[in-house]
Amino acid sequence: MDMIGDLTLGAYFDELAATHGNKTAIIHEDAEGKISSLSYKILNEKINQSANFLVSLGVKSGDRVAIHMLNSIEYVINFFAVAKIGAIIVPINANFIHADALFIVKKTKPVLILTQAKFMQIYALINKTRKIKFLDINSHKTELENQSTIYETPKFSNLNLAQIIFTSGTSSTPKGVMITHYNLIFAGFYSSWQISLNKDDRYLTAMPLWHIDAQCTAMMPTFSRGATFILLERYSAHKFWEQVIKHKATITETIPKMICTLMAQRVALNEKNHSLKQMLFYLNLNDKDMQNFIDRFNIPSILVSYGMSETIVGLIGDRPSERRKFPSIGRVGFCYEAKIIDKNGNELNANEKGEIYIKGEIGKSIFKGYYKDKISTKKVLNKKGWLHTGDIGYYDEQGYFYFVDRGINLIKISGENVSSIEVEDCISRLSGVFEVAVIGVPDCFNNELIKACVVLKEGFALSADEIREFCSKHLAKFKVPSIVEFYENLPKTCTGKVRKNILKNEHKG
């Protein structure tokens, strides 16, 4: 039986409020350390007031409403308010500048942009050429408070769009991933199962709400179980672990950049005295660095998960009460299928590397397609529900999957395929290396050359020759970088992924 039925996000939150009432739904800590919170009942009333306010501004079902804000309770309120009236959320990365925001505005044509004072100048610039409504939500508090706390949630199909979330654009122009009401509610049920989340848990995240991770592996599963969602305005390496301890978080999530920066912090006497029972981790980190992190912070359990905006959740991952085999990304979760395919479309056997294909139900367990981009949709998603991820991996005889690299990051050297991750893992073992990204750059003789973009730790000195010499001791000759260039920092997406497309474009041959 389908546990979601015909529920939409608005009706779903009405149920959560009725069920959990005065239980704390959300706690928020801003950059200055100010903490605020709301119960499920009050949060739903605030959502209703915001929904009524949006309707008074003329927003209708099917309209696009962009949200350009930092992590906050107001973000969550407006997220659900937009969905409740049947309009479509368009999250905009809070780190975007004028040109990035303009791309999304042109693509989606929102009727309204909800933002904060610090971002108003971006939209003042956009409005010189495009007539759009935008408002600072903090300047309309009186109007919001005067709205009714009751809203009659309309009925419509939960296969309708709830949001258009844009991919990070690490390799190409961002695409608008279409996500339904069903997708988001499903994410809550799926991810809460995956991490064995219960009503007493306190899930803390510093991930940005304009990204799929914060929404579908943190917020939705926490609310689905009536647990408490602890939202940080932004990630701070020197504050984060103190916040984990202070808020008595039982679950949190991390990415390689966070682990790297946390390990660079001075050891604190109480850093092992936390309440964590589990930490989610998303690609990629070598075994040594992961073990050092686990040992230092006394992490009881690391749950590895693999997914993307198009898959809604980490559909391949460690499963409850099953053996974990890091660096395996785990096994396929319920209601999904996965297989490995070669370049000719043939299905491969265990331990053979190829492209990861996954299968789900379109608009339910995987995305509905790319917004106004039928060509890209058809390229990655076939009618049977198989999604071509573009990622390279394999599985072992026990059904555990392993991630090799993004297909776009495989470097072709004189007919050989080289995984950028393999080379990055090797270089990162050098004690003076803080961060490294490996890319392929054009070469008329070898097709591509390997280039290592390296950031050194403060106070350390390494030469390009020393890095190449170290690689030659641990890698095949054709995998050793031909070019080593040092950087003060690497260009990143909002979730800390290195934007290798920028590094490639900036390379001077």
XYZ file of C-alpha atoms in Angstrom:
509
model
C 0.000 0.000 0.000
C 1.259 3.489 -0.852
C 1.858 5.246 2.490
C 1.896 8.661 0.794
C -1.417 8.302 -1.000
C -2.666 11.636 -2.279
C -0.896 13.800 0.341
C 0.600 17.087 -0.779
C 3.225 18.956 1.253
C 0.657 21.345 2.699
C -1.717 18.627 3.808
C 1.237 16.622 5.106
C 2.413 19.437 7.349
C -1.128 19.934 8.622
C -1.001 16.277 9.735
C 2.416 16.696 11.363
C 1.192 19.705 13.341
C -1.917 17.849 14.506
C 0.150 14.802 15.512
C 3.144 16.426 17.214
C 1.620 19.690 18.478
C 3.907 21.336 21.038
C 6.938 19.145 20.261
C 9.901 21.267 19.128
C 10.041 21.035 15.334
C 12.943 23.340 14.541
C 15.840 25.064 16.276
C 17.886 27.661 14.409
C 21.250 29.176 15.301
C 22.376 32.206 13.328
C 25.937 33.338 12.601
C 26.062 35.393 15.824
C 24.948 32.460 17.967
C 21.342 33.616 18.511
C 19.017 30.637 18.917
C 15.307 30.492 18.108
C 12.818 27.637 17.910
C 9.222 26.721 17.018
C 6.927 23.806 17.820
C 5.179 21.829 15.087
C 1.907 23.597 15.880
C 3.346 27.129 15.782
C 5.473 26.357 12.733
C 2.377 25.265 10.826
C 0.531 28.412 11.917
C 3.436 30.523 10.617
C 3.323 28.584 7.336
C -0.414 29.317 7.082
C 0.160 33.031 7.701
C 2.820 33.116 5.006
C 0.536 31.211 2.600
C -2.233 33.756 3.186
C 0.229 36.598 2.671
C 1.449 35.131 -0.629
C -2.144 34.746 -1.823
C -2.787 38.395 -0.913
C 0.143 39.322 -3.176
C -1.534 37.511 -6.065
C 0.528 34.298 -6.059
C -1.460 31.424 -7.539
C -1.124 27.679 -7.924
C 1.476 26.882 -10.600
C 3.318 30.200 -10.237
C 7.063 30.080 -9.625
C 8.300 31.745 -6.424
C 12.051 32.079 -5.936
C 13.631 31.962 -2.469
C 17.048 33.594 -2.090
C 17.857 33.441 1.625
C 20.340 32.061 4.114
C 19.350 29.100 6.278
C 16.669 30.313 8.684
C 13.299 29.432 10.159
C 11.818 31.961 7.698
C 13.266 29.900 4.849
C 11.490 26.778 6.110
C 8.230 28.683 6.645
C 8.238 30.122 3.134
C 9.351 26.832 1.580
C 6.245 25.065 2.882
C 3.980 28.098 2.383
C 4.786 28.283 -1.338
C 4.171 24.547 -1.677
C 0.981 24.724 0.378
C -0.773 27.023 -2.087
C 0.358 24.896 -5.032
C 2.993 27.328 -6.293
C 6.478 26.123 -7.268
C 9.585 26.817 -5.165
C 12.707 27.955 -6.995
C 15.636 27.932 -4.527
C 18.518 30.282 -5.381
C 21.969 29.713 -3.943
C 22.661 32.437 -1.366
C 26.241 32.652 -2.636
C 25.102 33.623 -6.131
C 25.949 36.989 -7.582
C 23.927 38.942 -10.128
C 24.790 36.840 -13.223
C 24.080 33.483 -11.529
C 20.742 34.629 -10.124
C 19.777 36.184 -13.452
C 20.281 32.819 -15.197
C 17.687 31.174 -12.926
C 15.303 34.140 -13.106
C 15.395 34.083 -16.917
C 14.876 30.326 -16.997
C 11.974 30.078 -14.531
C 10.329 33.531 -14.729
C 9.191 33.707 -11.083
C 6.273 35.969 -10.213
C 7.921 36.795 -6.889
C 11.338 36.557 -5.254
C 11.495 36.212 -1.467
C 14.837 37.413 -0.173
C 16.703 39.284 2.566
C 18.053 42.835 2.746
C 21.626 41.721 2.056
C 20.571 40.300 -1.338
C 18.230 43.099 -2.418
C 20.885 44.830 -4.510
C 21.135 41.771 -6.773
C 17.464 42.092 -7.657
C 17.621 45.842 -7.974
C 20.169 45.227 -10.741
C 18.044 42.524 -12.363
C 14.970 44.746 -12.209
C 16.612 47.325 -14.452
C 16.045 44.963 -17.346
C 13.274 42.665 -16.067
C 10.119 43.751 -14.256
C 9.733 41.312 -11.384
C 8.429 41.528 -7.845
C 10.891 40.967 -5.034
C 10.641 41.652 -1.344
C 12.654 41.448 1.827
C 10.650 39.084 4.030
C 11.940 40.723 7.220
C 10.408 44.073 6.235
C 6.891 42.600 6.127
C 6.679 41.061 9.604
C 3.682 43.165 10.671
C 1.725 42.210 7.535
C 2.562 38.550 8.106
C 1.550 38.623 11.763
C -1.813 40.135 10.811
C -2.602 37.188 8.536
C -4.850 34.362 9.698
C -3.166 31.299 11.195
C -5.741 29.164 9.412
C -5.373 28.254 5.748
C -7.631 25.949 3.813
C -5.101 23.733 2.027
C -6.296 23.170 -1.547
C -6.434 19.725 -3.103
C -4.321 18.912 -6.158
C -2.183 16.029 -7.395
C 0.975 15.329 -5.433
C 2.663 14.600 -8.762
C 2.487 18.354 -9.412
C 5.767 20.228 -9.213
C 6.785 21.409 -5.749
C 10.104 22.897 -6.757
C 12.705 23.391 -9.461
C 16.131 22.958 -7.925
C 19.169 23.778 -10.027
C 22.159 21.456 -10.196
C 25.464 22.771 -8.912
C 26.983 23.237 -12.357
C 30.336 21.603 -11.548
C 30.758 20.517 -15.157
C 28.216 22.413 -17.291
C 25.373 24.925 -17.261
C 23.034 24.201 -14.303
C 19.843 22.326 -15.154
C 16.521 22.734 -13.357
C 15.610 19.446 -11.675
C 11.811 19.126 -11.404
C 10.753 17.723 -8.028
C 7.171 16.843 -7.079
C 5.271 16.964 -3.792
C 5.403 13.176 -3.811
C 9.201 13.233 -4.238
C 9.700 15.369 -1.130
C 7.314 13.417 1.093
C 8.847 10.161 -0.147
C 12.309 11.510 0.745
C 11.201 11.882 4.342
C 10.067 8.276 4.615
C 13.049 6.863 2.719
C 15.858 8.767 4.451
C 14.381 8.298 7.937
C 14.368 4.539 7.244
C 17.930 4.639 5.956
C 19.303 6.367 9.068
C 16.965 4.665 11.574
C 15.685 8.065 12.707
C 13.130 8.245 15.540
C 11.042 10.914 17.299
C 13.690 11.515 19.975
C 16.460 12.310 17.503
C 17.961 15.755 17.070
C 19.234 16.140 13.502
C 21.727 18.988 13.073
C 22.787 20.287 9.666
C 24.830 23.150 8.297
C 23.999 22.192 4.708
C 22.212 24.947 2.750
C 18.447 24.627 2.299
C 18.712 25.549 -1.365
C 20.398 22.169 -1.882
C 18.835 18.695 -2.084
C 20.934 17.287 0.787
C 19.553 19.611 3.465
C 16.007 19.161 2.187
C 15.801 15.436 1.528
C 18.360 13.827 3.846
C 17.856 16.173 6.816
C 14.720 18.350 6.924
C 12.100 16.029 5.415
C 13.152 12.852 7.289
C 13.367 14.761 10.584
C 9.867 16.168 10.182
C 8.525 12.821 8.971
C 9.330 11.253 12.358
C 8.297 14.201 14.503
C 11.925 14.684 15.556
C 13.773 17.998 16.042
C 15.510 19.703 13.117
C 18.518 21.815 14.168
C 19.437 24.246 11.405
C 22.640 26.289 11.401
C 22.704 29.492 9.361
C 25.997 28.448 7.827
C 28.929 26.104 8.345
C 31.818 27.397 10.453
C 34.771 25.043 10.934
C 35.758 26.503 14.309
C 32.167 26.499 15.647
C 30.622 23.374 14.127
C 31.760 20.723 16.598
C 30.902 22.949 19.556
C 27.410 23.281 18.042
C 27.084 19.507 17.663
C 27.881 19.152 21.379
C 25.845 22.156 22.577
C 22.656 21.133 20.756
C 23.035 17.475 21.796
C 22.687 16.409 18.177
C 22.192 12.671 17.677
C 22.577 12.798 13.884
C 24.460 15.123 11.557
C 25.869 15.085 8.037
C 29.188 15.930 6.475
C 31.139 16.191 3.237
C 34.894 15.900 2.553
C 35.479 19.664 2.805
C 33.958 19.714 6.286
C 36.060 16.780 7.464
C 39.184 18.404 6.057
C 38.531 21.729 7.811
C 37.444 20.105 11.094
C 40.661 18.113 11.223
C 42.588 21.375 10.810
C 41.087 22.777 14.038
C 42.900 22.746 17.362
C 42.033 19.700 19.493
C 39.457 20.518 22.211
C 39.325 18.641 25.504
C 35.592 17.892 25.192
C 35.381 17.106 21.459
C 34.651 13.414 22.070
C 31.884 14.178 24.560
C 28.996 14.436 22.103
C 25.628 12.715 21.705
C 26.022 11.583 18.101
C 24.887 8.100 17.217
C 25.389 8.516 13.485
C 26.961 10.802 10.910
C 25.997 10.774 7.239
C 28.786 11.172 4.714
C 28.703 11.984 1.013
C 31.569 11.300 -1.433
C 34.699 11.111 -1.392
C 37.498 10.561 1.106
C 40.389 8.132 1.348
C 40.442 5.421 4.026
C 43.249 6.953 6.078
C 41.671 10.411 6.394
C 38.290 8.912 7.243
C 39.733 6.703 9.976
C 41.716 9.604 11.441
C 38.508 11.641 11.597
C 36.535 8.815 13.232
C 39.257 8.234 15.807
C 39.763 11.886 16.682
C 36.089 12.757 17.205
C 34.966 9.326 18.446
C 32.306 8.914 15.744
C 30.257 5.780 16.563
C 28.922 5.242 13.049
C 29.514 6.681 9.571
C 26.691 6.119 7.082
C 27.828 6.509 3.478
C 25.251 7.462 0.876
C 25.277 8.047 -2.888
C 22.753 10.079 -4.818
C 22.164 13.319 -6.693
C 19.434 15.912 -7.120
C 17.834 13.725 -9.785
C 17.574 10.715 -7.444
C 16.063 12.803 -4.602
C 17.765 10.680 -1.904
C 20.886 8.580 -1.399
C 19.388 5.563 -3.121
C 22.600 3.550 -2.773
C 23.909 3.609 0.756
C 24.552 1.829 4.012
C 21.375 0.158 5.180
C 20.003 -0.242 8.719
C 21.554 -3.081 10.768
C 23.725 -4.268 7.885
C 27.498 -4.559 7.612
C 29.289 -1.448 6.349
C 32.324 -1.740 4.084
C 33.861 1.721 3.657
C 34.833 2.909 1.055
C 31.835 1.070 -0.399
C 28.882 3.402 -0.968
C 26.575 0.621 0.256
C 23.762 -1.352 -1.302
C 20.671 -0.396 -3.257
C 17.791 0.749 -1.052
C 14.189 -0.374 -1.161
C 12.099 0.449 -4.278
C 15.209 1.181 -6.381
C 17.289 -0.865 -8.808
C 20.860 -0.294 -9.969
C 23.150 -1.848 -12.550
C 26.507 -1.223 -14.228
C 26.538 -0.644 -17.993
C 29.444 -0.493 -20.448
C 29.805 2.091 -23.224
C 27.980 -0.231 -25.647
C 24.925 -0.558 -23.409
C 25.731 -4.042 -22.096
C 25.117 -4.935 -18.452
C 28.315 -5.820 -16.606
C 29.014 -8.368 -13.893
C 30.504 -7.988 -10.424
C 33.827 -6.113 -10.224
C 33.546 -4.749 -13.768
C 33.657 -0.953 -14.011
C 31.092 0.959 -16.010
C 28.412 3.632 -15.769
C 25.982 3.449 -12.846
C 22.341 3.223 -14.012
C 19.580 3.485 -11.457
C 15.861 2.846 -11.736
C 13.038 4.448 -9.809
C 9.512 5.695 -10.381
C 9.451 8.999 -12.269
C 7.966 11.801 -10.189
C 7.891 9.596 -7.087
C 11.290 8.133 -6.203
C 13.257 9.972 -8.911
C 12.835 13.393 -10.477
C 10.279 14.293 -13.105
C 12.747 15.672 -15.652
C 14.668 18.872 -16.383
C 12.684 22.090 -16.548
C 12.126 23.243 -20.139
C 14.875 20.906 -21.346
C 13.411 17.856 -23.081
C 16.687 17.086 -24.847
C 18.691 16.752 -21.608
C 15.831 14.830 -19.973
C 15.664 12.331 -22.812
C 19.447 11.969 -22.751
C 19.580 10.790 -19.114
C 16.139 9.329 -18.413
C 14.420 6.648 -20.471
C 10.739 5.744 -20.457
C 11.322 2.656 -18.296
C 12.640 4.820 -15.491
C 16.367 4.077 -15.904
C 18.513 7.093 -15.106
C 21.972 7.368 -16.694
C 24.000 8.911 -13.855
C 27.188 9.527 -15.842
C 29.099 8.192 -12.824
C 31.540 5.306 -12.990
C 31.427 2.477 -10.461
C 31.157 -1.257 -9.856
C 29.672 -3.707 -7.359
C 31.144 -6.742 -5.623
C 29.815 -10.284 -5.250
C 27.827 -9.271 -2.155
C 26.026 -6.419 -3.923
C 28.041 -3.593 -2.364
C 28.621 -0.732 -4.781
C 31.803 1.307 -5.156
C 32.108 4.761 -6.669
C 35.078 5.258 -8.994
C 34.562 8.752 -10.402
C 32.204 11.080 -12.163
C 32.218 10.075 -15.810
C 33.046 13.664 -16.699
C 36.124 13.444 -14.462
C 37.686 10.409 -16.111
C 40.849 11.550 -17.828
C 41.884 9.883 -21.074
C 45.667 9.502 -21.412
C 46.831 7.863 -24.649
C 43.909 5.429 -24.624
C 43.974 4.808 -20.854
C 41.207 5.945 -18.484
C 42.488 7.561 -15.297
C 40.251 8.288 -12.310
C 40.827 11.783 -10.950
C 39.791 10.513 -7.510
C 42.559 7.898 -7.465
C 45.177 10.567 -8.168
C 43.586 12.977 -5.670
C 43.634 10.296 -2.957
C 47.324 9.681 -3.592
C 48.333 13.350 -3.424
C 46.172 14.000 -0.358
C 48.341 11.536 1.608
C 51.187 14.037 1.566
C 51.225 15.741 4.963
C 51.552 19.249 3.542
C 48.524 18.999 1.241
C 45.329 20.678 2.461
C 43.223 20.100 -0.661
C 43.670 18.849 -4.213
C 41.601 18.634 -7.395
C 42.774 16.697 -10.432
C 41.550 17.555 -13.918
C 42.304 16.606 -17.505
C 43.539 19.347 -19.805
C 43.819 19.158 -23.619
C 46.980 17.811 -25.234
C 47.481 17.197 -28.944
C 49.706 14.135 -28.405
C 48.094 12.326 -25.457
C 44.465 13.459 -25.828
C 44.663 14.860 -22.274
C 47.264 15.575 -19.629
C 46.727 15.193 -15.886
C 46.839 18.445 -13.957
C 46.872 18.582 -10.153
C 45.516 21.779 -8.582
C 46.932 21.833 -5.060
C 46.269 23.919 -1.946
C 48.955 23.559 0.736
C 48.457 23.701 4.483
C 49.590 26.881 6.159
C 53.315 26.774 6.940
C 54.069 23.859 4.582
C 56.157 23.977 1.426
C 56.114 21.414 -1.364
C 57.369 21.643 -4.929
C 55.704 20.268 -8.034
C 58.626 17.842 -8.449
C 58.149 16.514 -4.901
C 54.476 15.848 -5.572
C 55.194 14.099 -8.862
C 57.957 12.026 -7.232
C 55.565 10.918 -4.475
C 52.930 9.954 -7.066
C 55.454 7.954 -9.094
C 56.037 5.717 -6.052
C 52.339 4.902 -5.652
C 50.765 5.200 -9.116
C 51.360 3.810 -12.578
C 53.543 6.102 -14.665
C 50.681 7.252 -16.918
C 48.684 8.357 -13.820
C 51.364 10.745 -12.519
C 50.360 14.404 -13.063
C 52.202 16.142 -15.870
C 51.251 19.535 -14.450
C 51.133 20.616 -10.811
C 49.862 24.111 -10.013
C 49.455 25.651 -6.564
C 46.370 27.639 -5.520
C 45.385 29.670 -2.477
C 41.902 28.114 -2.694
C 39.776 26.167 -5.167
C 36.456 27.345 -6.660
C 33.528 25.600 -4.955
C 29.812 25.068 -5.230
C 27.555 25.862 -2.255
C 28.030 22.321 -0.924
C 31.804 22.350 -1.131
C 32.229 20.470 -4.407
C 35.137 21.722 -6.459
C 34.000 23.384 -9.676
C 36.343 21.561 -12.012
C 34.753 23.195 -15.039
C 36.141 26.532 -13.822
C 39.598 25.040 -13.256
C 39.531 23.622 -16.780
C 38.361 26.891 -18.310
C 41.045 28.844 -16.475
C 43.861 26.500 -17.545
C 46.369 28.168 -19.809
C 47.805 25.626 -22.190
